Amino acid sequence: MQNVPVASLVGEEYEVEVGRVAHGGHCIARTEGGRVLFVRHALPGERVRARVTEGEETSRFLRADAVEILDPSKDRVEAPCPFAGPGKCGGCDWQHAKPGAQRRLKGEVIAEQLQRLAGLTPEEAGWDGTVVPAEGDKLPAGEVPKWRTRVQYAVDEFGRPGLRKHRSHDVEVVDHCMIAAEGVSELGVEQRLWEGMASVEAIAASGSHDRQVILTPRPGARLPLVELDKPVSVLRVDEKDGGVHRVHGRAFVRERADDRTYRVGNGGFWQVHPKAAQTLMLAVMQGLTPRKGDTALDLYCGVGLFAGALADRVGDKGAVLGIESGKRAVEDARHNLAGFPRVRIEQGKVEQVLPRTGITDVDLIVLDPPRAGAGKQTVHHLTNLGARRIAYVACDPAALARDLGYFQERGYRVRTLRAFDLFPMTHHVECVAILEPVKKDA
């Protein structure tokens, strides 16, 4: 029996009424025949002509771009960036929405995920429903916060730098990224050719004047002589082991938070928005209210941001254990927190290292897992430790809501939830949830 080819619907166009926002930077619409479309570059309530970008006759849903706005929303603005729009750069999702509308859309996504995956209303999560802009980011429509302190430029076959198109390996060549921090823009990466390179990542530390580029060569290519508009350290990604190696200059940048300097090596993780580390650290400390003598865990601790803040507050009689899988991040965390003898940093995956520590009780826990979340196994282990409070820092509202559901099953409730718009123009949002054990009736 021969397989019958399935007809692609890419390029088909539908005139649709746009419905609610969905997680992922798009809105939901339905064709007259009932077919579901995930439409980018649209806003709820609009009538648009949508062109299919992905999907076949048998697909459960189709992806599409709004290529013509027939009835615009009052929240719509002309996208400030010339590289934003259907078929162009995929870095931003909401350039066409007023800043306040972007935050409302993100709030609607958080509320929908909380309800669907954790069965929680905003009130039950202790959340007022708002998404708060970072300090200095509340700008008029048409102005764009320059917040992105790390930009990874893809390089096309001609050596021209750009940014990836949405859900594609294709490169949209750009001469300027509007959301790039000034420290990134002033390097001039977009103004030169990068022949033989697959990507160029530019990093501008917000806690110092450190600047860094990380080059990923194409197989067999030689590194170019890097001459940029500002002094810069150069690192390269090894094509064999994927490791990051210093070419010249420092192998790290220096960042600041909580009146402390943190070394971040080899392009390791640090919050991208210049205000993010301080904003999240304060939200976590305010939610946990550490006491002198407390014992605390900092899971997925990176270079030690929360561990350092905790160590400061629990004092000499307290103790903090950080767990982090990245080898270089662990080295940096140990360096950054060397002044705290009661801080220990262990390397490995949280779900493997935590059971081996033998810890059976703890006062406070911070977890800042990757986008996929912590998962049921780790949540179950944490709820057995009897923590007075747990702070969960999340960059993905779906993973957060799923894990909050697991915490509820194990006797922890959400005390408060706060949401921060630390990724303006994109669909991403950062949340801090504070959990505590449910009081048992006497």
XYZ file of N, CA, C and O in Angstrom, residues 63-182:
480
model
N 0.610 27.148 11.799
C 1.267 28.392 12.199
C 1.136 29.379 11.048
O 1.221 28.995 9.878
N 0.942 30.655 11.394
C 0.706 31.644 10.354
C 1.214 33.012 10.790
O 1.422 33.270 11.983
N 1.420 33.889 9.806
C 1.765 35.286 10.040
C 0.607 36.167 9.594
O -0.019 35.895 8.555
N 0.350 37.220 10.354
C -0.625 38.219 9.919
C 0.062 39.130 8.912
O 0.909 39.945 9.279
N -0.281 38.960 7.631
C 0.400 39.714 6.579
C -0.364 40.980 6.188
O 0.173 41.847 5.496
N -1.621 41.089 6.619
C -2.388 42.307 6.380
C -3.351 42.499 7.554
O -4.052 41.563 7.948
N -3.356 43.712 8.100
C -4.217 44.019 9.241
C -5.460 44.727 8.698
O -5.385 45.873 8.237
N -6.592 44.039 8.744
C -7.833 44.580 8.177
C -8.571 45.450 9.176
O -9.207 46.439 8.799
N -8.504 45.091 10.453
C -9.168 45.854 11.513
C -8.224 45.871 12.716
O -8.190 44.927 13.503
N -7.410 46.941 12.864
C -6.354 46.929 13.888
C -6.876 47.144 15.308
O -7.913 47.772 15.520
N -6.124 46.632 16.264
C -6.388 46.860 17.685
C -5.916 48.250 18.071
O -4.961 48.795 17.497
N -6.551 48.817 19.096
C -6.092 50.109 19.633
C -4.723 49.976 20.292
O -4.051 50.986 20.556
N -4.302 48.746 20.565
C -2.988 48.513 21.170
C -1.877 48.397 20.134
O -0.711 48.239 20.493
N -2.214 48.458 18.864
C -1.219 48.269 17.801
C -0.430 49.561 17.563
O -0.974 50.661 17.590
N 0.874 49.397 17.345
C 1.743 50.495 16.913
C 2.547 50.005 15.710
O 2.656 48.798 15.461
N 3.097 50.935 14.982
C 4.028 50.582 13.909
C 5.281 50.015 14.558
O 5.847 50.629 15.468
N 5.724 48.839 14.129
C 6.916 48.236 14.731
C 8.105 49.180 14.552
O 8.427 49.554 13.419
N 8.769 49.598 15.645
C 9.899 50.523 15.522
C 11.078 49.927 14.748
O 11.808 50.654 14.096
N 11.237 48.611 14.829
C 12.400 47.962 14.221
C 12.113 47.600 12.765
O 11.116 46.934 12.474
N 12.991 47.981 11.838
C 12.768 47.647 10.424
C 12.924 46.160 10.129
O 12.518 45.700 9.055
N 13.492 45.408 11.068
C 13.708 43.978 10.846
C 12.627 43.122 11.498
O 12.707 41.896 11.487
N 11.618 43.764 12.100
C 10.512 43.039 12.728
C 9.368 42.911 11.737
O 9.081 43.843 10.985
N 8.709 41.766 11.749
C 7.548 41.582 10.887
C 7.543 40.210 10.250
O 8.494 39.427 10.406
N 6.486 39.865 9.538
C 6.366 38.543 8.922
C 7.564 38.201 8.048
O 7.995 39.003 7.215
N 8.135 37.020 8.305
C 9.252 36.530 7.513
C 10.588 37.143 7.845
O 11.597 36.826 7.210
N 10.628 38.020 8.858
C 11.881 38.698 9.194
C 12.470 38.110 10.484
O 12.253 36.955 10.800
N 13.207 38.926 11.237
C 13.880 38.476 12.455
C 12.881 37.865 13.440
O 11.793 38.405 13.645
N 13.273 36.764 14.063
C 12.394 36.097 15.025
C 12.688 36.443 16.469
O 12.124 35.840 17.383
N 13.569 37.418 16.698
C 13.970 37.725 18.068
C 12.907 38.386 18.909
O 12.838 38.176 20.114
N 12.080 39.224 18.314
C 11.025 39.934 19.041
C 9.655 39.422 18.599
O 9.456 39.098 17.431
N 8.724 39.381 19.542
C 7.367 38.902 19.259
C 6.342 40.023 19.242
O 5.308 39.911 18.574
N 6.600 41.112 19.996
C 5.547 42.102 20.228
C 5.968 43.527 19.873
O 5.501 44.484 20.475
N 6.841 43.688 18.877
C 7.222 45.034 18.455
C 6.001 45.847 18.018
O 6.014 47.077 18.073
N 4.953 45.156 17.581
C 3.770 45.841 17.042
C 2.735 46.187 18.122
O 1.641 46.649 17.797
N 3.088 45.977 19.391
C 2.155 46.249 20.492
C 2.708 47.338 21.399
O 3.915 47.420 21.641
N 1.817 48.181 21.923
C 2.224 49.187 22.895
C 2.866 48.499 24.105
O 2.490 47.370 24.447
N 3.830 49.159 24.766
C 4.508 48.520 25.906
C 3.549 48.013 26.976
O 3.700 46.894 27.485
N 2.537 48.820 27.340
C 1.576 48.378 28.347
C 0.781 47.174 27.885
O 0.471 46.280 28.678
N 0.454 47.128 26.593
C -0.278 45.983 26.041
C 0.584 44.728 26.076
O 0.079 43.632 26.347
N 1.883 44.864 25.812
C 2.786 43.707 25.890
C 2.726 43.090 27.284
O 2.638 41.863 27.429
N 2.758 43.941 28.297
C 2.751 43.421 29.666
C 1.401 42.784 30.003
O 1.353 41.774 30.709
N 0.317 43.364 29.499
C -0.995 42.749 29.728
C -1.074 41.378 29.065
O -1.620 40.429 29.651
N -0.548 41.259 27.859
C -0.559 39.970 27.156
C 0.238 38.927 27.935
O -0.189 37.778 28.075
N 1.382 39.321 28.463
C 2.185 38.386 29.250
C 1.437 37.974 30.517
O 1.483 36.799 30.916
N 0.750 38.934 31.125
C -0.049 38.608 32.307
C -1.159 37.622 31.989
O -1.444 36.711 32.774
N -1.800 37.787 30.825
C -2.854 36.850 30.425
C -2.297 35.442 30.217
O -2.950 34.449 30.563
N -1.085 35.352 29.661
C -0.462 34.037 29.465
C -0.165 33.385 30.812
O -0.434 32.198 31.022
N 0.397 34.142 31.752
C 0.693 33.595 33.085
C -0.593 33.091 33.737
O -0.639 31.973 34.273
N -1.643 33.914 33.690
C -2.922 33.533 34.324
C -3.478 32.267 33.688
O -3.973 31.370 34.392
N -3.386 32.166 32.365
C -3.915 30.982 31.673
C -3.133 29.735 32.040
O -3.714 28.664 32.277
N -1.817 29.841 32.130
C -0.993 28.684 32.489
C -1.233 28.266 33.943
O -1.298 27.066 34.241
N -1.357 29.233 34.832
C -1.628 28.908 36.236
C -2.947 28.143 36.370
O -3.038 27.151 37.104
N -3.968 28.605 35.668
C -5.272 27.958 35.746
C -5.240 26.567 35.126
O -5.736 25.594 35.698
N -4.623 26.470 33.959
C -4.669 25.213 33.205
C -3.799 24.128 33.823
O -4.178 22.954 33.872
N -2.617 24.506 34.312
C -1.651 23.502 34.766
C -1.570 23.354 36.280
O -1.110 22.327 36.771
N -1.996 24.378 37.023
C -1.933 24.288 38.484
C -3.300 24.459 39.132
O -3.415 24.299 40.351
N -4.326 24.798 38.335
C -5.659 24.995 38.896
C -5.751 26.193 39.811
O -6.573 26.223 40.734
N -4.908 27.210 39.569
C -4.850 28.375 40.448
C -5.376 29.622 39.755
O -5.029 29.892 38.596
N -6.178 30.404 40.452
C -6.521 31.745 39.995
C -5.399 32.687 40.438
O -4.615 32.344 41.339
N -5.301 33.886 39.840
C -4.305 34.844 40.329
C -4.424 35.094 41.832
O -3.411 35.168 42.538
N -5.660 35.209 42.334
C -5.855 35.465 43.769
C -5.300 34.319 44.605
O -4.656 34.541 45.642
N -5.545 33.093 44.161
C -5.039 31.928 44.903
C -3.521 31.846 44.860
O -2.903 31.238 45.742
N -2.901 32.451 43.844
C -1.442 32.467 43.750
C -0.836 33.698 44.421
O 0.387 33.892 44.363
N -1.683 34.530 45.034
C -1.171 35.731 45.682
C -0.575 36.723 44.707
O 0.380 37.440 45.030
N -1.160 36.800 43.518
C -0.643 37.651 42.439
C -1.695 38.676 42.066
O -2.872 38.329 41.885
N -1.277 39.924 41.906
C -2.229 40.981 41.561
C -2.506 41.076 40.067
O -3.253 41.954 39.616
N -1.908 40.177 39.281
C -2.179 40.130 37.844
C -1.318 41.043 36.998
O -1.442 41.043 35.767
N -0.432 41.814 37.619
C 0.385 42.754 36.846
C 1.750 42.144 36.509
O 2.272 41.298 37.233
N 2.307 42.614 35.404
C 3.685 42.319 35.016
C 4.432 43.645 35.089
O 4.091 44.595 34.400
N 5.433 43.700 35.938
C 6.078 44.973 36.282
C 7.275 45.216 35.367
O 8.126 44.331 35.207
N 7.371 46.414 34.776
C 8.557 46.709 33.969
C 9.768 46.927 34.849
O 9.648 47.317 36.014
N 10.946 46.679 34.295
C 12.176 46.962 35.029
C 12.362 48.474 35.130
O 11.828 49.247 34.322
N 13.121 48.895 36.111
C 13.405 50.318 36.304
C 13.987 50.918 35.019
O 14.924 50.384 34.433
N 13.399 52.003 34.560
C 13.892 52.676 33.359
C 13.313 52.175 32.059
O 13.572 52.743 30.999
N 12.514 51.104 32.109
C 11.974 50.505 30.888
C 10.598 51.035 30.509
O 10.067 50.677 29.463
N 9.982 51.845 31.355
C 8.632 52.334 31.057
C 8.759 53.502 30.082
O 8.878 54.656 30.470
N 8.735 53.188 28.798
C 8.964 54.170 27.749
C 7.702 54.368 26.919
O 6.833 53.494 26.867
N 7.593 55.503 26.233
C 6.425 55.730 25.364
C 6.411 54.745 24.199
O 7.453 54.201 23.815
N 5.224 54.557 23.634
C 5.091 53.709 22.451
C 6.014 54.232 21.361
O 6.132 55.429 21.139
N 6.680 53.307 20.672
C 7.615 53.689 19.619
C 9.053 53.723 20.080
O 9.970 53.682 19.262
N 9.271 53.794 21.410
C 10.628 53.726 21.948
C 10.877 52.328 22.488
O 9.978 51.693 23.031
N 12.113 51.873 22.345
C 12.448 50.491 22.668
C 13.542 50.459 23.730
O 14.591 51.088 23.552
N 13.340 49.738 24.853
C 14.410 49.619 25.843
C 15.624 48.891 25.249
O 15.476 47.879 24.581
N 16.795 49.441 25.506
C 18.046 48.804 25.044
C 18.549 47.922 26.187
O 19.390 48.336 26.984
N 18.022 46.705 26.258
C 18.218 45.889 27.454
C 19.088 44.665 27.235
O 19.579 44.071 28.199
N 19.301 44.248 26.014
C 19.905 42.935 25.787
C 21.430 43.034 25.846
O 22.070 43.466 24.895
N 22.002 42.622 26.996
C 23.447 42.731 27.196
C 24.219 41.580 26.558
O 25.446 41.593 26.559
N 23.482 40.599 26.032
C 24.109 39.484 25.318
C 23.317 39.235 24.043
O 22.119 38.982 24.108
N 23.981 39.320 22.918
C 23.330 39.091 21.629
C 24.158 38.083 20.846
O 25.366 38.285 20.649
N 23.504 36.998 20.425
C 24.187 36.008 19.592
C 23.783 36.241 18.138
O 22.639 36.025 17.753
N 24.743 36.693 17.363
C 24.511 36.934 15.944
C 24.818 35.668 15.162
O 25.882 35.060 15.326
N 23.885 35.252 14.328
C 24.165 34.196 13.367
C 24.894 34.821 12.182
O 24.754 36.018 11.915
N 25.670 34.041 11.479
C 26.445 34.552 10.342
C 26.060 33.766 9.092
O 26.060 32.528 9.112
N 25.719 34.483 8.006
C 25.318 33.772 6.785
C 26.535 33.318 5.987
O 27.686 33.550 6.398
N 26.303 32.691 4.838
C 27.414 32.099 4.067
C 28.362 33.147 3.497
O 29.482 32.832 3.082
N 27.951 34.416 3.493
C 28.808 35.495 2.998
C 29.548 36.206 4.124
O 30.232 37.200 3.887
N 29.367 35.717 5.366
C 30.037 36.328 6.506
C 29.294 37.491 7.110
O 29.813 38.177 7.991
N 28.040 37.704 6.678
C 27.269 38.840 7.194
C 26.550 38.446 8.481
O 25.881 37.412 8.526
N 26.650 39.267 9.534
C 25.978 38.942 10.802
C 24.496 39.312 10.753
O 24.096 40.253 10.076
N 23.704 38.552 11.476
C 22.276 38.834 11.562
C 21.646 38.035 12.679
O 22.341 37.533 13.571
N 20.339 37.908 12.632
C 19.582 37.180 13.651
C 18.688 36.166 12.955
O 18.267 36.372 11.812
N 18.414 35.079 13.639
C 17.625 34.006 13.029
C 16.186 34.445 12.790
O 15.596 35.155 13.601
N 15.627 33.981 11.695
C 14.201 34.166 11.464
C 13.431 33.204 12.361
O 13.992 32.216 12.857
N 12.147 33.461 12.575
C 11.356 32.675 13.512
C 11.289 31.206 13.087
O 10.974 30.902 11.933
N 11.642 30.311 14.022
C 11.598 28.859 13.785
C 12.330 28.481 12.502
O 11.855 27.683 11.691
N 13.515 29.066 12.331
C 14.261 28.855 11.094
C 15.750 28.999 11.354
O 16.165 29.666 12.310
N 16.559 28.371 10.498
C 18.006 28.584 10.542
C 18.420 29.720 9.609
O 19.590 30.098 9.570
N 17.463 30.243 8.850
C 17.773 31.341 7.931
C 18.159 32.588 8.719
O 17.639 32.840 9.816
N 19.064 33.375 8.134
C 19.594 34.559 8.805
C 18.980 35.823 8.215
O 19.007 36.016 6.988
N 18.430 36.665 9.079
C 18.001 38.010 8.693
C 19.178 38.944 8.971
O 19.530 39.208 10.131
N 19.843 39.385 7.912
C 21.007 40.253 8.079
C 20.550 41.593 8.657
O 19.579 42.186 8.178
N 21.228 42.059 9.695
C 20.845 43.318 10.345
C 22.075 44.216 10.464
O 23.199 43.731 10.572
N 21.829 45.526 10.448
C 22.928 46.464 10.705
C 22.829 47.065 12.100
O 23.689 47.825 12.526
N 21.721 46.722 12.829
C 21.559 47.209 14.198
C 20.402 46.458 14.848
O 19.371 46.241 14.219
N 20.588 46.055 16.107
C 19.508 45.438 16.875
C 19.025 46.463 17.892
O 19.799 46.900 18.759
N 17.738 46.824 17.803
C 17.218 47.908 18.632
C 17.164 47.565 20.114
O 17.199 48.464 20.962
N 17.052 46.273 20.455
C 16.977 45.924 21.875
C 18.349 45.616 22.470
O 18.466 45.298 23.650
N 19.406 45.694 21.645
C 20.758 45.458 22.155
C 21.164 46.594 23.088
O 20.883 47.773 22.821
N 21.824 46.245 24.180
C 22.338 47.261 25.098
C 23.394 48.095 24.377
O 24.045 47.638 23.437
N 23.571 49.328 24.853
C 24.534 50.219 24.204
C 25.937 49.618 24.192
O 26.695 49.802 23.239
